[in-house]
Amino acid sequence: MTDIATAPFVVRAARAADMVDIHRMLEPLVQERILLGKDLVVLYEATQEFLVAEADGRVIGAGALHVMWEDLGEVRTLLVDPEWLHRGVGRAIVEGLEQRARELGLSRLFCLTFEVDFFTRRGFSPIGEQIVDPDVYSQLVRSRDEGVAEFLDLAHVKPNTLGNTRMLKLL
């Protein structure tokens, strides 16, 4: 049996077959009201946005990068298997997502989280309202994506985001 404390893991681009494992890891966090639920079909549609951490052929963590605007992306659905918490898995996934963001030419990353300390250690800071100019806001508000609505702090998503902190990192 592998000692999890010293076991190696790799971070790689997600494959469609990984979405069932991501969905499985997501469900308990939805039940605890830590993350919003996502139907399996929504995960499949976003496969290309995800990185996964894998150990011994098993998905042990995941996270997604969603592009919101020409310079702005969101870290979404960051998950780590409870057995692998505090072993650098989340950090490695976020670092991979940041690298992807830079490759795409993004200069800002947003997240909505209860894990303020974790994201603060990664260089994110809490933000207030109106962090985009009015022209960009007028375009973003047209998006049907709930994550964009959360970023904009729109009233219809507030019941889903109570207690979460809106954070931003400059890359």
Coordinates of C-alpha atoms in Angstrom, one line a residue, residues 10-15 18-19 22 25 50-54 59-63 93:
V10 CA 0.9 14.5 -11.4
V11 CA -1.2 17.3 -12.7
R12 CA -2.4 17.0 -16.2
A13 CA -5.1 18.2 -18.6
A14 CA -8.4 16.5 -17.9
R15 CA -9.9 13.9 -20.2
D18 CA -12.3 12.0 -15.7
M19 CA -15.6 13.9 -15.4
I22 CA -14.8 14.9 -10.6
M25 CA -15.7 14.3 -5.6
F50 CA -10.1 21.3 -16.2
L51 CA -6.8 20.1 -14.9
V52 CA -6.7 17.0 -12.7
A53 CA -4.2 15.6 -10.2
E54 CA -3.7 11.9 -10.5
V59 CA -8.1 11.3 -9.9
I60 CA -7.4 12.9 -6.5
G61 CA -8.1 16.5 -7.3
A62 CA -9.3 18.9 -10.0
G63 CA -9.8 22.5 -10.9
I93 CA -3.6 22.5 -9.5

